[in-house]
Short mmCIF file of C-alpha atoms in Angstrom, two decimals:
data_model
loop_
_atom_site.label_atom_id
_atom_site.label_comp_id
_atom_site.label_asym_id
_atom_site.label_seq_id
_atom_site.Cartn_x
_atom_site.Cartn_y
_atom_site.Cartn_z
CA MET A 1 -46.68 186.83 -130.23
CA SER A 2 -45.05 189.80 -129.70
CA THR A 3 -46.86 193.67 -129.60
CA ASN A 4 -43.39 194.79 -131.05
CA VAL A 5 -43.26 195.15 -134.37
CA MET A 6 -39.28 197.67 -136.66
CA LYS A 7 -37.25 195.62 -139.23
CA LYS A 8 -34.49 193.44 -138.26
CA SER A 9 -31.44 194.62 -139.30
CA SER A 10 -27.77 192.73 -138.40
CA ASN A 11 -26.05 196.53 -139.15
CA PRO A 12 -24.51 197.49 -135.24
CA SER A 13 -25.32 201.12 -135.86
CA TYR A 14 -28.88 200.54 -136.09
CA LYS A 15 -31.60 200.35 -132.93
CA ARG A 16 -32.86 197.75 -131.43
CA ARG A 17 -36.45 197.15 -131.42
CA LEU A 18 -38.24 200.32 -129.28
CA ALA A 19 -39.90 198.31 -126.06
CA SER A 20 -42.91 200.14 -124.65
CA LEU A 21 -43.94 199.03 -120.98
CA GLU A 22 -47.41 198.41 -122.01
CA GLY A 23 -46.11 196.40 -124.38
CA CYS A 24 -44.24 194.40 -122.69
CA GLN A 25 -46.55 193.40 -119.87
CA ASN A 26 -48.33 191.57 -122.36
CA ASP A 27 -45.51 190.11 -123.77
CA LEU A 28 -44.44 188.80 -121.11
CA LYS A 29 -47.46 188.49 -118.65
CA ASN A 30 -47.31 184.89 -118.71
CA GLU A 31 -43.57 185.22 -117.81
CA LEU A 32 -43.33 187.99 -115.53
CA PHE A 33 -44.32 186.01 -112.48
CA LEU A 34 -42.49 183.30 -113.40
CA MET A 35 -39.05 185.02 -113.97
CA PHE A 36 -40.18 187.15 -109.95
CA SER A 37 -41.05 183.71 -108.17
CA ALA A 38 -37.29 182.11 -109.72
CA PHE A 39 -35.41 184.87 -108.17
CA HIS A 40 -37.47 184.34 -104.50
CA SER A 41 -36.11 180.42 -104.23
CA ALA A 42 -32.40 182.29 -106.41
CA LEU A 43 -32.32 184.07 -103.29
CA LYS A 44 -33.51 181.18 -100.35
CA ASN A 45 -31.19 178.72 -101.99
CA TYR A 46 -27.83 181.67 -101.49
CA GLN A 47 -28.71 182.07 -98.04
CA GLU A 48 -28.99 178.96 -97.46
CA GLU A 49 -25.49 178.39 -98.46
CA ILE A 50 -23.39 181.74 -98.28
CA VAL A 51 -23.85 181.07 -94.93
CA GLN A 52 -21.84 176.85 -94.49
CA THR A 53 -18.66 179.38 -95.56
CA PRO A 54 -17.61 182.67 -92.88
CA PRO A 55 -16.64 186.23 -94.03
CA GLU A 56 -13.31 185.76 -93.04
CA ALA A 57 -12.96 182.69 -95.68
CA ARG A 58 -14.60 184.72 -98.79
CA ALA A 59 -12.54 186.30 -102.06
CA ARG A 60 -13.64 189.24 -103.34
CA GLY A 61 -16.97 188.70 -105.66
CA PHE A 62 -17.97 185.66 -103.66
CA GLU A 63 -21.55 186.82 -102.96
CA ALA A 64 -21.96 187.98 -105.93
CA SER A 65 -21.32 185.38 -107.36
CA LEU A 66 -23.18 182.35 -106.21
CA LEU A 67 -25.80 184.47 -105.85
CA ASN A 68 -25.72 185.27 -109.99
CA SER A 69 -25.21 181.78 -109.50
CA LYS A 70 -28.06 181.13 -108.12
CA MET A 71 -29.41 183.50 -109.91
CA ILE A 72 -28.67 181.08 -113.02
CA GLN A 73 -29.46 178.10 -111.96
CA SER A 74 -33.69 179.01 -111.25
CA ILE A 75 -33.65 180.32 -113.90
CA GLN A 76 -32.54 177.17 -116.76
CA GLU A 77 -34.93 175.38 -113.68
CA ASN A 78 -38.29 177.29 -114.70
CA PHE A 79 -36.89 178.24 -118.39
CA PRO A 80 -35.66 175.24 -119.63
CA ILE A 81 -34.94 175.52 -122.99
CA ASN A 82 -35.25 180.03 -123.84
CA TRP A 83 -31.83 180.21 -121.56
CA LYS A 84 -27.81 180.22 -123.69
CA PHE A 85 -25.00 181.54 -122.87
CA GLY A 86 -23.63 184.38 -125.06
CA LYS A 87 -20.41 186.31 -125.96
CA TYR A 88 -18.18 186.08 -123.55
CA LYS A 89 -20.44 183.42 -120.95
CA ARG A 90 -22.96 186.33 -120.64
CA PHE A 91 -25.62 184.72 -118.56
CA THR A 92 -29.61 185.58 -121.46
CA LEU A 93 -33.38 184.49 -121.11
CA ARG A 94 -34.83 184.75 -124.69
CA VAL A 95 -38.63 184.58 -124.07
CA ASN A 96 -41.68 186.41 -126.66
CA GLY A 97 -39.48 188.46 -128.55
CA TYR A 98 -37.00 189.88 -125.93
CA ILE A 99 -33.13 189.29 -124.59
CA ILE A 100 -32.63 189.03 -120.70
CA LEU A 101 -30.42 189.81 -118.78
CA PHE A 102 -29.02 189.82 -114.45
CA LYS A 103 -27.48 192.28 -113.31
CA LYS A 104 -27.21 193.49 -110.04
CA PHE A 105 -28.92 197.82 -109.65
CA ASN A 106 -26.80 200.50 -108.56
CA SER A 107 -28.46 203.57 -106.50
CA LYS A 108 -29.38 204.72 -110.46
CA GLY A 109 -31.46 201.99 -111.11
CA LEU A 110 -28.85 200.89 -113.40
CA PRO A 111 -26.73 197.26 -114.44
CA MET A 112 -23.25 197.76 -112.98
CA ASN A 113 -20.70 196.45 -115.58
CA ILE A 114 -16.86 197.45 -116.49
CA LYS A 115 -17.57 200.62 -118.86
CA THR A 116 -16.80 198.53 -122.38
CA LYS A 117 -17.73 198.65 -125.64
CA SER A 118 -20.34 195.78 -125.56
CA VAL A 119 -21.31 197.02 -122.09
CA THR A 120 -22.07 201.28 -123.95
CA ALA A 121 -23.33 199.66 -127.05
CA ILE A 122 -25.72 197.34 -125.13
CA SER A 123 -27.35 200.56 -122.50
CA GLN A 124 -27.92 201.99 -125.85
CA GLN A 125 -29.98 199.58 -127.51
CA LEU A 126 -28.27 199.03 -130.06
CA SER A 127 -28.15 195.53 -132.38
CA ILE A 128 -24.23 194.47 -131.63
CA PRO A 129 -24.62 191.00 -131.58
CA LEU A 130 -24.75 189.12 -128.03
CA PHE A 131 -24.10 185.33 -129.99
CA ASP A 132 -21.67 183.75 -132.01
CA ASP A 133 -23.92 185.11 -134.90
CA TYR A 134 -26.82 188.38 -135.96
CA THR A 135 -28.94 186.48 -134.40
CA PHE A 136 -31.93 188.40 -132.17
CA VAL A 137 -30.11 191.56 -133.05
CA ALA A 138 -33.33 193.34 -133.69
CA GLU A 139 -35.02 192.28 -129.95
CA PRO A 140 -34.67 194.87 -127.17
CA ILE A 141 -32.44 194.54 -124.34
CA LEU A 142 -34.30 194.42 -121.13
CA PHE A 143 -32.74 193.83 -117.36
CA PHE A 144 -33.92 191.75 -113.81
CA GLY A 145 -32.00 192.31 -111.25
CA TYR A 146 -32.46 194.24 -107.61
CA SER A 147 -30.07 196.49 -105.01
CA LYS A 148 -27.96 195.50 -101.71
CA ASP A 149 -28.12 197.91 -99.45
CA ASN A 150 -25.62 198.91 -96.97
CA PHE A 151 -26.00 195.87 -94.87
CA GLY A 152 -26.01 193.36 -97.52
CA ILE A 153 -29.76 193.35 -96.79
CA ILE A 154 -30.87 191.30 -100.60
CA SER A 155 -34.36 193.27 -102.27
CA ASN A 156 -36.28 195.72 -104.41
CA PRO A 157 -36.05 193.09 -107.56
CA LYS A 158 -37.69 194.32 -110.93
CA LEU A 159 -37.04 194.12 -114.72
CA VAL A 160 -35.75 197.54 -116.33
CA TYR A 161 -35.82 198.78 -119.94
CA ILE A 162 -32.07 201.04 -120.25
CA ASP A 163 -32.09 203.24 -123.87
CA GLU A 164 -30.03 205.91 -124.38
CA ASN A 165 -27.31 204.92 -120.11
CA GLN A 166 -30.70 205.58 -118.87
CA VAL A 167 -33.82 204.24 -116.94
CA LYS A 168 -37.29 204.28 -119.25
CA TRP A 169 -39.28 202.12 -117.13
CA GLU A 170 -39.03 198.58 -115.39
CA ILE A 171 -41.73 196.26 -113.88
CA THR A 172 -41.93 195.33 -109.96
CA ARG A 173 -43.73 192.62 -108.26
CA ASP A 174 -46.57 194.03 -107.43
CA SER A 175 -46.74 195.87 -110.12
CA ILE A 176 -48.19 192.83 -112.53
CA SER A 177 -51.41 192.48 -113.14
CA THR A 178 -53.54 190.74 -110.79
CA SER A 179 -56.09 190.16 -112.95
CA LYS A 180 -56.34 186.21 -112.91
CA THR A 181 -57.52 186.41 -109.12
CA ILE A 182 -61.65 186.16 -108.72
CA SER A 183 -63.71 188.37 -105.80
CA ILE A 184 -66.78 187.92 -104.32
CA PRO A 185 -69.31 190.98 -105.99
CA LYS A 186 -70.61 192.47 -103.26
CA GLU A 187 -73.90 191.28 -103.34
CA GLU A 188 -73.00 188.08 -102.82
CA LYS A 189 -70.54 188.57 -99.43
CA VAL A 190 -74.33 190.98 -98.14
CA ALA A 191 -77.02 188.15 -99.00
CA MET A 192 -74.95 184.60 -97.95
CA PRO A 193 -75.32 185.51 -93.90
CA LYS A 194 -78.87 186.99 -95.58
CA LEU A 195 -79.21 182.93 -96.14
CA ARG A 196 -77.99 182.03 -93.38
CA ALA A 197 -79.82 183.59 -90.56
CA GLU A 198 -82.57 182.79 -92.62
CA ILE A 199 -82.24 178.88 -92.21
CA VAL A 200 -81.77 179.97 -88.54
CA LYS A 201 -85.06 181.80 -88.05
CA LYS A 202 -86.31 178.71 -89.93
CA ASN A 203 -85.20 176.15 -87.77
CA VAL A 204 -85.75 177.97 -84.71
CA SER A 205 -89.50 178.14 -85.66
CA ASN A 206 -89.90 173.86 -86.08
CA LYS A 207 -89.12 173.19 -83.51
#
């Protein structure tokens, strides 16, 4: 159940529901790790396949297209009932009241897009329909993407919320909560070696 609530409207001039960092972390607490795992799986598959085509035989945009296809494949495998192709063949993941798009980020952390009315509206969280009808026009749009440096190194996957054409917040793999990790209390860590020592001492005295 989504923790962010705002009135839904099909009017494109209206803004989508506001997404907060804390709300998103709570709403997607079970899906975030899966998204990052899907990315690393996609990257592994990409690296295995890209070497099969020599650089001189690669068409323009080949690397980006291949990685995007591997990411789509990985998301489909990990979220089999949550993905959908929208208008203009735009691949989307819709989960727990959020719509997630997948893009490469530029040096400013913004998605690399050709400027169109649709792209501008998305970057401003306007409620234009992403599908063939007016469903889900109130749900905030997030971007999951990565960076690529001048040496072709792909890194820094993250989930980003953009509004007014600015990055408002982001979630990285390191920032995902590790609250499920169980650690041994300090008292038990000290007690265990002491217990073993007492057992050894007792065994020696009985000989």
